Amino acid sequence: MKTFTEIRALREHLQAERLAAAGKGKNLRIALVPSMGYLHEGHASLLRKARAENDFLVLSVFVNPIQFGPNEDFERYPRDAEKDLALAEREGVDAVFMPSVEEMYPRPTRTKVKVAELTERLCGATRPGHFDGVTTVVSKLFHIVQPDRAYFGQKDAQQVAVIAQMTEDLNFAVEIVPCPIVREPDGLALSSRNVYLSPEERKAALVLSRSLLQAQEKARGGGPVTAGEIRADVIQAIGAEPLAVIDYVEITNFPGLSPLAEAGRLDEKSREADVLIAVAVKFGTTRLIDNVILTKKGMA
Ligand code: AMP
């Protein structure tokens, strides 16, 4: 495994690897897993899938300042390069890209990549500019690495929808591969931000997966059920937890992210598209997100 902090050195290495493969008559399939580090089993699951499906695996670790708002946690976002490198090595990563902020943004950024509409709802409504930061850095990573496939977690379902739209709109020659959410045994979705939670908040946060699982079961139950009913159930369950402050509970189609009408049917037989039930909830100063996707065929 090689570690790179400079764009030029990484590019040269990838080019050499591509040429070496071509010399043997092979086309090197390159995978990219973008991350902000402080890696956990969620990241590891992306790396494993990417490792299994490609010839060369690049992991980027970069806490991207331009996707954080002025009052967000950029400065205190957890970082542990040593542990990240150990996990990457264990998962068979070929190249880790760990640039400094100056390497990625040597000058003030005057160019942004912006996906319209999909970024205005859900997390975009509470975190203005967040997705512009994400799509800008992911575009830069796509240009630098030129991967054949890039792997993203459904934990950030809106991010998957936004990146897929960007990739299509801008003709990036990259296949976007969504990967399932990895959870703790008690249901909490893994997140680098879980370290911020106090023991009480950690316990309270279980209400997210619990209420989403209940919603999923109700939709699978066979009887008729509407988006309005399910949304009310989830709001009530989370609202009953004293430490939880709801940012949003939304039910939309997926990946279009258009809100479903209150009367829109969620039961398996009536679902006309994949449906996303997404929540963002604050526990103290920590904002957590979670979701479930009910597939059109009921395979979620
Ligand atoms: P982050 O480092 O938080 O930017 O996440 C990097 C990638 O890992 C993103 O594509 C996330 O969606 C994905 N990821 C984070 N947490 C999980 C999880 N619990 N399960 C699956 N993927 C995850």
PDB file of C-alpha atoms and ligand atoms in Angstrom:
ATOM      1  CA  MET A   1       0.000   0.000   0.000  1.00  0.00           C
ATOM      2  CA  LYS A   2       1.279   3.459  -0.938  1.00  0.00           C
ATOM      3  CA  THR A   3       0.284   6.759   0.640  1.00  0.00           C
ATOM      4  CA  PHE A   4       0.138   9.998  -1.323  1.00  0.00           C
ATOM      5  CA  THR A   5      -0.256  13.566  -0.141  1.00  0.00           C
ATOM      6  CA  GLU A   6       0.357  15.179  -3.541  1.00  0.00           C
ATOM      7  CA  ILE A   7      -1.986  15.115  -6.519  1.00  0.00           C
ATOM      8  CA  ARG A   8       0.859  14.923  -9.032  1.00  0.00           C
ATOM      9  CA  ALA A   9       2.528  11.938  -7.392  1.00  0.00           C
ATOM     10  CA  LEU A  10      -0.769  10.040  -7.186  1.00  0.00           C
ATOM     11  CA  ARG A  11      -1.536  10.770 -10.842  1.00  0.00           C
ATOM     12  CA  GLU A  12       1.898   9.587 -11.938  1.00  0.00           C
ATOM     13  CA  HIS A  13       1.545   6.394  -9.929  1.00  0.00           C
ATOM     14  CA  LEU A  14      -1.908   5.640 -11.347  1.00  0.00           C
ATOM     15  CA  GLN A  15      -0.669   6.311 -14.856  1.00  0.00           C
ATOM     16  CA  ALA A  16       2.269   3.949 -14.350  1.00  0.00           C
ATOM     17  CA  GLU A  17      -0.089   1.262 -13.008  1.00  0.00           C
ATOM     18  CA  ARG A  18      -2.420   1.684 -15.990  1.00  0.00           C
ATOM     19  CA  LEU A  19       0.494   1.418 -18.428  1.00  0.00           C
ATOM     20  CA  ALA A  20       1.902  -1.644 -16.671  1.00  0.00           C
ATOM     21  CA  ALA A  21      -1.485  -3.361 -16.920  1.00  0.00           C
ATOM     22  CA  ALA A  22      -1.859  -2.317 -20.573  1.00  0.00           C
ATOM     23  CA  GLY A  23       1.609  -3.808 -21.248  1.00  0.00           C
ATOM     24  CA  LYS A  24       0.175  -7.135 -20.128  1.00  0.00           C
ATOM     25  CA  GLY A  25      -2.861  -6.629 -22.337  1.00  0.00           C
ATOM     26  CA  LYS A  26      -5.111  -5.790 -19.370  1.00  0.00           C
ATOM     27  CA  ASN A  27      -7.422  -2.903 -18.637  1.00  0.00           C
ATOM     28  CA  LEU A  28      -6.853  -1.801 -15.022  1.00  0.00           C
ATOM     29  CA  ARG A  29     -10.214  -1.320 -13.275  1.00  0.00           C
ATOM     30  CA  ILE A  30      -9.698   1.422 -10.707  1.00  0.00           C
ATOM     31  CA  ALA A  31     -12.077   1.919  -7.763  1.00  0.00           C
ATOM     32  CA  LEU A  32     -12.321   5.002  -5.582  1.00  0.00           C
ATOM     33  CA  VAL A  33     -13.748   5.175  -2.065  1.00  0.00           C
ATOM     34  CA  PRO A  34     -13.925   8.817  -0.958  1.00  0.00           C
ATOM     35  CA  SER A  35     -13.976   9.431   2.795  1.00  0.00           C
ATOM     36  CA  MET A  36     -13.308  11.955   5.514  1.00  0.00           C
ATOM     37  CA  GLY A  37     -11.359   9.400   7.541  1.00  0.00           C
ATOM     38  CA  TYR A  38     -11.814   8.259  11.123  1.00  0.00           C
ATOM     39  CA  LEU A  39     -12.675   5.003   9.444  1.00  0.00           C
ATOM     40  CA  HIS A  40     -15.098   2.432  10.811  1.00  0.00           C
ATOM     41  CA  GLU A  41     -16.844  -0.740   9.621  1.00  0.00           C
ATOM     42  CA  GLY A  42     -19.127   1.306   7.328  1.00  0.00           C
ATOM     43  CA  HIS A  43     -16.102   2.547   5.392  1.00  0.00           C
ATOM     44  CA  ALA A  44     -14.582  -0.950   5.575  1.00  0.00           C
ATOM     45  CA  SER A  45     -17.673  -2.437   3.895  1.00  0.00           C
ATOM     46  CA  LEU A  46     -17.250  -0.020   0.960  1.00  0.00           C
ATOM     47  CA  LEU A  47     -13.564  -0.905   0.713  1.00  0.00           C
ATOM     48  CA  ARG A  48     -14.315  -4.630   0.761  1.00  0.00           C
ATOM     49  CA  LYS A  49     -16.886  -4.395  -2.013  1.00  0.00           C
ATOM     50  CA  ALA A  50     -14.610  -2.144  -4.066  1.00  0.00           C
ATOM     51  CA  ARG A  51     -11.657  -4.497  -3.457  1.00  0.00           C
ATOM     52  CA  ALA A  52     -13.663  -7.496  -4.664  1.00  0.00           C
ATOM     53  CA  GLU A  53     -14.944  -5.809  -7.830  1.00  0.00           C
ATOM     54  CA  ASN A  54     -11.839  -4.029  -9.142  1.00  0.00           C
ATOM     55  CA  ASP A  55      -8.108  -4.407  -9.832  1.00  0.00           C
ATOM     56  CA  PHE A  56      -6.807  -1.320  -8.057  1.00  0.00           C
ATOM     57  CA  LEU A  57      -8.299   0.364  -4.996  1.00  0.00           C
ATOM     58  CA  VAL A  58      -7.840   4.024  -4.067  1.00  0.00           C
ATOM     59  CA  LEU A  59      -9.068   5.388  -0.739  1.00  0.00           C
ATOM     60  CA  SER A  60      -9.155   9.145  -0.236  1.00  0.00           C
ATOM     61  CA  VAL A  61      -9.102  10.575   3.261  1.00  0.00           C
ATOM     62  CA  PHE A  62      -9.839  14.284   3.283  1.00  0.00           C
ATOM     63  CA  VAL A  63     -11.870  16.366   5.698  1.00  0.00           C
ATOM     64  CA  ASN A  64     -13.222  18.758   3.109  1.00  0.00           C
ATOM     65  CA  PRO A  65     -13.579  22.251   4.583  1.00  0.00           C
ATOM     66  CA  ILE A  66     -15.903  23.574   1.886  1.00  0.00           C
ATOM     67  CA  GLN A  67     -18.682  21.125   2.766  1.00  0.00           C
ATOM     68  CA  PHE A  68     -18.867  22.398   6.350  1.00  0.00           C
ATOM     69  CA  GLY A  69     -20.935  25.456   7.283  1.00  0.00           C
ATOM     70  CA  PRO A  70     -19.412  28.259   9.391  1.00  0.00           C
ATOM     71  CA  ASN A  71     -20.996  26.927  12.595  1.00  0.00           C
ATOM     72  CA  GLU A  72     -20.344  23.254  11.897  1.00  0.00           C
ATOM     73  CA  ASP A  73     -17.695  20.879  13.199  1.00  0.00           C
ATOM     74  CA  PHE A  74     -14.850  21.154  10.654  1.00  0.00           C
ATOM     75  CA  GLU A  75     -12.218  21.969  13.294  1.00  0.00           C
ATOM     76  CA  ARG A  76     -13.271  19.307  15.753  1.00  0.00           C
ATOM     77  CA  TYR A  77     -14.168  16.593  13.211  1.00  0.00           C
ATOM     78  CA  PRO A  78     -12.364  13.446  14.506  1.00  0.00           C
ATOM     79  CA  ARG A  79      -9.105  12.546  12.786  1.00  0.00           C
ATOM     80  CA  ASP A  80      -6.761   9.562  13.241  1.00  0.00           C
ATOM     81  CA  ALA A  81      -4.467   9.045  10.254  1.00  0.00           C
ATOM     82  CA  GLU A  82      -2.546   6.193  11.840  1.00  0.00           C
ATOM     83  CA  LYS A  83      -5.646   4.128  12.572  1.00  0.00           C
ATOM     84  CA  ASP A  84      -7.045   4.914   9.103  1.00  0.00           C
ATOM     85  CA  LEU A  85      -3.856   3.666   7.439  1.00  0.00           C
ATOM     86  CA  ALA A  86      -3.961   0.451   9.478  1.00  0.00           C
ATOM     87  CA  LEU A  87      -7.581  -0.203   8.450  1.00  0.00           C
ATOM     88  CA  ALA A  88      -6.798   0.621   4.812  1.00  0.00           C
ATOM     89  CA  GLU A  89      -3.856  -1.783   4.835  1.00  0.00           C
ATOM     90  CA  ARG A  90      -6.049  -4.495   6.353  1.00  0.00           C
ATOM     91  CA  GLU A  91      -8.701  -4.029   3.658  1.00  0.00           C
ATOM     92  CA  GLY A  92      -6.203  -4.340   0.824  1.00  0.00           C
ATOM     93  CA  VAL A  93      -6.172  -0.714  -0.328  1.00  0.00           C
ATOM     94  CA  ASP A  94      -3.520  -0.083  -3.004  1.00  0.00           C
ATOM     95  CA  ALA A  95      -3.221   3.691  -2.680  1.00  0.00           C
ATOM     96  CA  VAL A  96      -4.343   6.099   0.030  1.00  0.00           C
ATOM     97  CA  PHE A  97      -4.703   9.736  -0.969  1.00  0.00           C
ATOM     98  CA  MET A  98      -4.414  12.020   2.070  1.00  0.00           C
ATOM     99  CA  PRO A  99      -3.967  15.547   0.763  1.00  0.00           C
ATOM    100  CA  SER A 100      -3.695  18.697   2.880  1.00  0.00           C
ATOM    101  CA  VAL A 101      -6.302  21.432   2.505  1.00  0.00           C
ATOM    102  CA  GLU A 102      -3.631  23.525   0.697  1.00  0.00           C
ATOM    103  CA  GLU A 103      -2.993  20.713  -1.783  1.00  0.00           C
ATOM    104  CA  MET A 104      -6.687  20.454  -2.676  1.00  0.00           C
ATOM    105  CA  TYR A 105      -7.425  24.181  -2.514  1.00  0.00           C
ATOM    106  CA  PRO A 106      -4.168  26.087  -3.172  1.00  0.00           C
ATOM    107  CA  ARG A 107      -6.134  29.197  -4.121  1.00  0.00           C
ATOM    108  CA  PRO A 108      -9.541  30.478  -3.048  1.00  0.00           C
ATOM    109  CA  THR A 109     -12.108  28.289  -4.809  1.00  0.00           C
ATOM    110  CA  ARG A 110     -13.871  30.210  -7.546  1.00  0.00           C
ATOM    111  CA  THR A 111     -15.424  27.200  -9.247  1.00  0.00           C
ATOM    112  CA  LYS A 112     -18.149  25.149  -7.653  1.00  0.00           C
ATOM    113  CA  VAL A 113     -20.109  22.197  -8.949  1.00  0.00           C
ATOM    114  CA  LYS A 114     -23.752  22.598  -8.034  1.00  0.00           C
ATOM    115  CA  VAL A 115     -26.570  20.124  -8.555  1.00  0.00           C
ATOM    116  CA  ALA A 116     -29.905  21.940  -8.589  1.00  0.00           C
ATOM    117  CA  GLU A 117     -33.112  20.915  -6.765  1.00  0.00           C
ATOM    118  CA  LEU A 118     -31.915  17.600  -5.254  1.00  0.00           C
ATOM    119  CA  THR A 119     -29.638  19.625  -2.961  1.00  0.00           C
ATOM    120  CA  GLU A 120     -32.300  22.005  -1.709  1.00  0.00           C
ATOM    121  CA  ARG A 121     -34.288  19.497   0.333  1.00  0.00           C
ATOM    122  CA  LEU A 122     -33.574  17.268   3.352  1.00  0.00           C
ATOM    123  CA  CYS A 123     -30.013  17.964   4.585  1.00  0.00           C
ATOM    124  CA  GLY A 124     -29.594  20.682   1.955  1.00  0.00           C
ATOM    125  CA  ALA A 125     -32.300  22.782   3.612  1.00  0.00           C
ATOM    126  CA  THR A 126     -30.504  22.748   6.987  1.00  0.00           C
ATOM    127  CA  ARG A 127     -26.963  22.799   5.592  1.00  0.00           C
ATOM    128  CA  PRO A 128     -26.939  25.387   2.782  1.00  0.00           C
ATOM    129  CA  GLY A 129     -23.916  24.947   0.492  1.00  0.00           C
ATOM    130  CA  HIS A 130     -23.039  21.544   1.967  1.00  0.00           C
ATOM    131  CA  PHE A 131     -23.734  19.556  -1.188  1.00  0.00           C
ATOM    132  CA  ASP A 132     -21.925  22.104  -3.387  1.00  0.00           C
ATOM    133  CA  GLY A 133     -18.865  21.357  -1.272  1.00  0.00           C
ATOM    134  CA  VAL A 134     -19.430  17.620  -1.684  1.00  0.00           C
ATOM    135  CA  THR A 135     -19.973  17.685  -5.449  1.00  0.00           C
ATOM    136  CA  THR A 136     -17.007  20.027  -5.938  1.00  0.00           C
ATOM    137  CA  VAL A 137     -14.589  17.813  -4.003  1.00  0.00           C
ATOM    138  CA  VAL A 138     -15.942  14.597  -5.551  1.00  0.00           C
ATOM    139  CA  SER A 139     -15.521  16.132  -9.034  1.00  0.00           C
ATOM    140  CA  LYS A 140     -11.927  16.983  -8.169  1.00  0.00           C
ATOM    141  CA  LEU A 141     -11.330  13.439  -6.902  1.00  0.00           C
ATOM    142  CA  PHE A 142     -12.901  11.962 -10.045  1.00  0.00           C
ATOM    143  CA  HIS A 143     -10.577  14.103 -12.203  1.00  0.00           C
ATOM    144  CA  ILE A 144      -7.513  13.236 -10.142  1.00  0.00           C
ATOM    145  CA  VAL A 145      -8.106   9.475  -9.857  1.00  0.00           C
ATOM    146  CA  GLN A 146     -10.235   8.845 -12.967  1.00  0.00           C
ATOM    147  CA  PRO A 147     -11.793   5.774 -11.389  1.00  0.00           C
ATOM    148  CA  ASP A 148     -13.970   3.299 -13.252  1.00  0.00           C
ATOM    149  CA  ARG A 149     -16.182   2.900 -10.188  1.00  0.00           C
ATOM    150  CA  ALA A 150     -16.789   4.960  -7.062  1.00  0.00           C
ATOM    151  CA  TYR A 151     -18.419   3.581  -3.912  1.00  0.00           C
ATOM    152  CA  PHE A 152     -20.773   5.533  -1.643  1.00  0.00           C
ATOM    153  CA  GLY A 153     -22.805   4.504   1.413  1.00  0.00           C
ATOM    154  CA  GLN A 154     -26.620   4.643   1.466  1.00  0.00           C
ATOM    155  CA  LYS A 155     -26.173   6.041   4.976  1.00  0.00           C
ATOM    156  CA  ASP A 156     -25.903   9.335   3.076  1.00  0.00           C
ATOM    157  CA  ALA A 157     -28.785   8.558   0.715  1.00  0.00           C
ATOM    158  CA  GLN A 158     -29.184  12.139  -0.492  1.00  0.00           C
ATOM    159  CA  GLN A 159     -25.462  12.254  -1.259  1.00  0.00           C
ATOM    160  CA  VAL A 160     -25.816   9.120  -3.404  1.00  0.00           C
ATOM    161  CA  ALA A 161     -28.700  10.702  -5.335  1.00  0.00           C
ATOM    162  CA  VAL A 162     -26.812  13.989  -5.811  1.00  0.00           C
ATOM    163  CA  ILE A 163     -23.559  12.333  -6.930  1.00  0.00           C
ATOM    164  CA  ALA A 164     -25.397  10.009  -9.329  1.00  0.00           C
ATOM    165  CA  GLN A 165     -27.148  13.031 -10.870  1.00  0.00           C
ATOM    166  CA  MET A 166     -23.874  14.968 -11.161  1.00  0.00           C
ATOM    167  CA  THR A 167     -22.105  12.004 -12.726  1.00  0.00           C
ATOM    168  CA  GLU A 168     -24.812  11.660 -15.337  1.00  0.00           C
ATOM    169  CA  ASP A 169     -25.187  15.388 -16.018  1.00  0.00           C
ATOM    170  CA  LEU A 170     -21.439  15.973 -16.396  1.00  0.00           C
ATOM    171  CA  ASN A 171     -20.687  12.693 -18.212  1.00  0.00           C
ATOM    172  CA  PHE A 172     -18.116  11.444 -15.755  1.00  0.00           C
ATOM    173  CA  ALA A 173     -17.060   7.997 -16.980  1.00  0.00           C
ATOM    174  CA  VAL A 174     -17.586   6.574 -13.501  1.00  0.00           C
ATOM    175  CA  GLU A 175     -20.049   3.984 -12.297  1.00  0.00           C
ATOM    176  CA  ILE A 176     -21.561   5.044  -8.968  1.00  0.00           C
ATOM    177  CA  VAL A 177     -21.994   2.043  -6.689  1.00  0.00           C
ATOM    178  CA  PRO A 178     -24.312   2.491  -3.685  1.00  0.00           C
ATOM    179  CA  CYS A 179     -23.582   0.304  -0.637  1.00  0.00           C
ATOM    180  CA  PRO A 180     -25.917  -0.716   2.227  1.00  0.00           C
ATOM    181  CA  ILE A 181     -25.857   0.958   5.649  1.00  0.00           C
ATOM    182  CA  VAL A 182     -23.690  -0.776   8.253  1.00  0.00           C
ATOM    183  CA  ARG A 183     -25.103  -0.650  11.789  1.00  0.00           C
ATOM    184  CA  GLU A 184     -23.940  -1.437  15.316  1.00  0.00           C
ATOM    185  CA  PRO A 185     -25.488  -4.652  16.692  1.00  0.00           C
ATOM    186  CA  ASP A 186     -28.066  -2.486  18.517  1.00  0.00           C
ATOM    187  CA  GLY A 187     -29.089  -0.711  15.317  1.00  0.00           C
ATOM    188  CA  LEU A 188     -27.228   2.613  15.463  1.00  0.00           C
ATOM    189  CA  ALA A 189     -25.866   3.462  12.023  1.00  0.00           C
ATOM    190  CA  LEU A 190     -22.081   3.720  12.150  1.00  0.00           C
ATOM    191  CA  SER A 191     -20.805   7.257  11.795  1.00  0.00           C
ATOM    192  CA  SER A 192     -17.526   9.003  12.568  1.00  0.00           C
ATOM    193  CA  ARG A 193     -19.645  11.523  14.480  1.00  0.00           C
ATOM    194  CA  ASN A 194     -20.933   8.891  16.953  1.00  0.00           C
ATOM    195  CA  VAL A 195     -17.830   9.604  19.100  1.00  0.00           C
ATOM    196  CA  TYR A 196     -19.353  12.979  19.992  1.00  0.00           C
ATOM    197  CA  LEU A 197     -22.292  11.305  21.794  1.00  0.00           C
ATOM    198  CA  SER A 198     -22.434  11.063  25.580  1.00  0.00           C
ATOM    199  CA  PRO A 199     -23.500   7.623  26.893  1.00  0.00           C
ATOM    200  CA  GLU A 200     -27.059   8.965  27.428  1.00  0.00           C
ATOM    201  CA  GLU A 201     -27.202  10.466  23.936  1.00  0.00           C
ATOM    202  CA  ARG A 202     -25.791   7.243  22.460  1.00  0.00           C
ATOM    203  CA  LYS A 203     -28.658   5.324  24.078  1.00  0.00           C
ATOM    204  CA  ALA A 204     -31.254   7.906  23.029  1.00  0.00           C
ATOM    205  CA  ALA A 205     -29.980   7.807  19.424  1.00  0.00           C
ATOM    206  CA  LEU A 206     -31.275   4.232  19.069  1.00  0.00           C
ATOM    207  CA  VAL A 207     -34.693   5.773  18.520  1.00  0.00           C
ATOM    208  CA  LEU A 208     -33.652   6.547  14.933  1.00  0.00           C
ATOM    209  CA  SER A 209     -33.056   2.988  13.732  1.00  0.00           C
ATOM    210  CA  ARG A 210     -35.904   1.707  15.892  1.00  0.00           C
ATOM    211  CA  SER A 211     -38.493   4.101  14.450  1.00  0.00           C
ATOM    212  CA  LEU A 212     -37.253   3.554  10.885  1.00  0.00           C
ATOM    213  CA  LEU A 213     -37.353  -0.219  11.290  1.00  0.00           C
ATOM    214  CA  GLN A 214     -40.916   0.015  12.639  1.00  0.00           C
ATOM    215  CA  ALA A 215     -41.865   2.162   9.653  1.00  0.00           C
ATOM    216  CA  GLN A 216     -40.337  -0.389   7.298  1.00  0.00           C
ATOM    217  CA  GLU A 217     -42.203  -3.236   8.980  1.00  0.00           C
ATOM    218  CA  LYS A 218     -45.498  -1.359   8.835  1.00  0.00           C
ATOM    219  CA  ALA A 219     -45.011  -0.736   5.126  1.00  0.00           C
ATOM    220  CA  ARG A 220     -44.271  -4.437   4.647  1.00  0.00           C
ATOM    221  CA  GLY A 221     -47.234  -5.498   6.726  1.00  0.00           C
ATOM    222  CA  GLY A 222     -49.574  -6.106   3.836  1.00  0.00           C
ATOM    223  CA  GLY A 223     -52.286  -3.617   4.791  1.00  0.00           C
ATOM    224  CA  PRO A 224     -52.732  -0.185   3.199  1.00  0.00           C
ATOM    225  CA  VAL A 225     -50.541   2.504   4.723  1.00  0.00           C
ATOM    226  CA  THR A 226     -49.860   6.096   3.682  1.00  0.00           C
ATOM    227  CA  ALA A 227     -46.807   8.343   3.754  1.00  0.00           C
ATOM    228  CA  GLY A 228     -48.655  10.690   6.125  1.00  0.00           C
ATOM    229  CA  GLU A 229     -49.314   7.894   8.647  1.00  0.00           C
ATOM    230  CA  ILE A 230     -45.749   6.615   8.590  1.00  0.00           C
ATOM    231  CA  ARG A 231     -44.285  10.101   8.885  1.00  0.00           C
ATOM    232  CA  ALA A 232     -46.539  10.803  11.884  1.00  0.00           C
ATOM    233  CA  ASP A 233     -45.456   7.501  13.516  1.00  0.00           C
ATOM    234  CA  VAL A 234     -41.755   8.300  13.086  1.00  0.00           C
ATOM    235  CA  ILE A 235     -42.188  11.865  14.372  1.00  0.00           C
ATOM    236  CA  GLN A 236     -44.098  10.576  17.370  1.00  0.00           C
ATOM    237  CA  ALA A 237     -41.520   7.886  18.199  1.00  0.00           C
ATOM    238  CA  ILE A 238     -38.577  10.276  17.940  1.00  0.00           C
ATOM    239  CA  GLY A 239     -40.509  13.069  19.682  1.00  0.00           C
ATOM    240  CA  ALA A 240     -41.054  10.757  22.667  1.00  0.00           C
ATOM    241  CA  GLU A 241     -37.285  10.670  23.256  1.00  0.00           C
ATOM    242  CA  PRO A 242     -36.469  13.669  25.464  1.00  0.00           C
ATOM    243  CA  LEU A 243     -32.871  14.073  24.211  1.00  0.00           C
ATOM    244  CA  ALA A 244     -33.876  14.101  20.543  1.00  0.00           C
ATOM    245  CA  VAL A 245     -34.505  17.326  18.611  1.00  0.00           C
ATOM    246  CA  ILE A 246     -35.892  16.645  15.145  1.00  0.00           C
ATOM    247  CA  ASP A 247     -34.380  18.501  12.205  1.00  0.00           C
ATOM    248  CA  TYR A 248     -36.509  16.663   9.636  1.00  0.00           C
ATOM    249  CA  VAL A 249     -38.469  13.491   8.993  1.00  0.00           C
ATOM    250  CA  GLU A 250     -39.113  13.224   5.261  1.00  0.00           C
ATOM    251  CA  ILE A 251     -40.616  10.665   2.939  1.00  0.00           C
ATOM    252  CA  THR A 252     -39.609  11.070  -0.697  1.00  0.00           C
ATOM    253  CA  ASN A 253     -39.231   9.031  -3.799  1.00  0.00           C
ATOM    254  CA  PHE A 254     -35.695   7.809  -4.514  1.00  0.00           C
ATOM    255  CA  PRO A 255     -33.449   8.894  -6.145  1.00  0.00           C
ATOM    256  CA  GLY A 256     -35.645  11.816  -7.247  1.00  0.00           C
ATOM    257  CA  LEU A 257     -36.132  13.049  -3.650  1.00  0.00           C
ATOM    258  CA  SER A 258     -39.572  14.534  -4.392  1.00  0.00           C
ATOM    259  CA  PRO A 259     -41.718  14.472  -1.239  1.00  0.00           C
ATOM    260  CA  LEU A 260     -44.575  11.982  -1.325  1.00  0.00           C
ATOM    261  CA  ALA A 261     -48.106  13.306  -0.855  1.00  0.00           C
ATOM    262  CA  GLU A 262     -49.604  12.570   2.587  1.00  0.00           C
ATOM    263  CA  ALA A 263     -52.003  10.139   0.944  1.00  0.00           C
ATOM    264  CA  GLY A 264     -49.258   8.466  -1.116  1.00  0.00           C
ATOM    265  CA  ARG A 265     -49.382   4.723  -0.454  1.00  0.00           C
ATOM    266  CA  LEU A 266     -46.279   3.078   0.995  1.00  0.00           C
ATOM    267  CA  ASP A 267     -47.424  -0.524   1.148  1.00  0.00           C
ATOM    268  CA  GLU A 268     -45.508  -2.845  -1.093  1.00  0.00           C
ATOM    269  CA  LYS A 269     -48.249  -3.483  -3.619  1.00  0.00           C
ATOM    270  CA  SER A 270     -48.969   0.206  -4.226  1.00  0.00           C
ATOM    271  CA  ARG A 271     -45.420   1.597  -4.298  1.00  0.00           C
ATOM    272  CA  GLU A 272     -44.763   3.216  -7.632  1.00  0.00           C
ATOM    273  CA  ALA A 273     -41.063   3.900  -7.070  1.00  0.00           C
ATOM    274  CA  ASP A 274     -38.377   3.344  -4.462  1.00  0.00           C
ATOM    275  CA  VAL A 275     -39.231   5.337  -1.361  1.00  0.00           C
ATOM    276  CA  LEU A 276     -36.787   7.012   1.039  1.00  0.00           C
ATOM    277  CA  ILE A 277     -37.706   7.592   4.666  1.00  0.00           C
ATOM    278  CA  ALA A 278     -34.986   9.913   5.958  1.00  0.00           C
ATOM    279  CA  VAL A 279     -34.416  11.561   9.319  1.00  0.00           C
ATOM    280  CA  ALA A 280     -31.980  14.093  10.751  1.00  0.00           C
ATOM    281  CA  VAL A 281     -32.055  14.531  14.503  1.00  0.00           C
ATOM    282  CA  LYS A 282     -29.870  16.396  16.981  1.00  0.00           C
ATOM    283  CA  PHE A 283     -28.722  14.869  20.253  1.00  0.00           C
ATOM    284  CA  GLY A 284     -27.054  17.682  22.158  1.00  0.00           C
ATOM    285  CA  THR A 285     -24.735  19.298  19.613  1.00  0.00           C
ATOM    286  CA  THR A 286     -24.469  16.156  17.476  1.00  0.00           C
ATOM    287  CA  ARG A 287     -26.608  15.921  14.372  1.00  0.00           C
ATOM    288  CA  LEU A 288     -27.208  12.350  13.189  1.00  0.00           C
ATOM    289  CA  ILE A 289     -28.867  11.136  10.007  1.00  0.00           C
ATOM    290  CA  ASP A 290     -30.395   7.777   9.193  1.00  0.00           C
ATOM    291  CA  ASN A 291     -32.767   6.333   6.613  1.00  0.00           C
ATOM    292  CA  VAL A 292     -34.394   3.295   5.087  1.00  0.00           C
ATOM    293  CA  ILE A 293     -35.216   2.738   1.444  1.00  0.00           C
ATOM    294  CA  LEU A 294     -38.337   0.773   0.585  1.00  0.00           C
ATOM    295  CA  THR A 295     -37.731  -0.645  -2.834  1.00  0.00           C
ATOM    296  CA  LYS A 296     -40.424  -0.762  -5.432  1.00  0.00           C
ATOM    297  CA  LYS A 297     -40.398  -4.539  -5.287  1.00  0.00           C
ATOM    298  CA  GLY A 298     -40.307  -4.608  -1.493  1.00  0.00           C
ATOM    299  CA  MET A 299     -36.750  -5.915  -1.391  1.00  0.00           C
ATOM    300  CA  ALA A 300     -35.314  -3.250   0.983  1.00  0.00           C
TER     301      ALA A 300
HETATM  302  P1  AMP B   1     -17.569   9.948   5.440  1.00  0.00           P
HETATM  303  O1  AMP B   1     -16.163   9.605   5.847  1.00  0.00           O
HETATM  304  O2  AMP B   1     -18.503  10.106   6.586  1.00  0.00           O
HETATM  305  O3  AMP B   1     -17.612  11.077   4.445  1.00  0.00           O
HETATM  306  O4  AMP B   1     -18.115   8.671   4.663  1.00  0.00           O
HETATM  307  C1  AMP B   1     -17.416   8.141   3.564  1.00  0.00           C
HETATM  308  C2  AMP B   1     -18.306   7.143   2.867  1.00  0.00           C
HETATM  309  O5  AMP B   1     -18.634   6.094   3.779  1.00  0.00           O
HETATM  310  C3  AMP B   1     -19.624   7.757   2.397  1.00  0.00           C
HETATM  311  O6  AMP B   1     -19.942   7.232   1.119  1.00  0.00           O
HETATM  312  C4  AMP B   1     -20.599   7.298   3.449  1.00  0.00           C
HETATM  313  O7  AMP B   1     -21.923   7.185   2.976  1.00  0.00           O
HETATM  314  C5  AMP B   1     -20.034   5.930   3.791  1.00  0.00           C
HETATM  315  N1  AMP B   1     -20.509   5.522   5.112  1.00  0.00           N
HETATM  316  C6  AMP B   1     -20.412   6.207   6.275  1.00  0.00           C
HETATM  317  N2  AMP B   1     -21.035   5.550   7.272  1.00  0.00           N
HETATM  318  C7  AMP B   1     -21.549   4.419   6.731  1.00  0.00           C
HETATM  319  C8  AMP B   1     -22.321   3.330   7.227  1.00  0.00           C
HETATM  320  N3  AMP B   1     -22.695   3.253   8.499  1.00  0.00           N
HETATM  321  N4  AMP B   1     -22.670   2.357   6.366  1.00  0.00           N
HETATM  322  C9  AMP B   1     -22.320   2.411   5.059  1.00  0.00           C
HETATM  323  N5  AMP B   1     -21.600   3.410   4.525  1.00  0.00           N
HETATM  324  C10 AMP B   1     -21.216   4.410   5.338  1.00  0.00           C
END
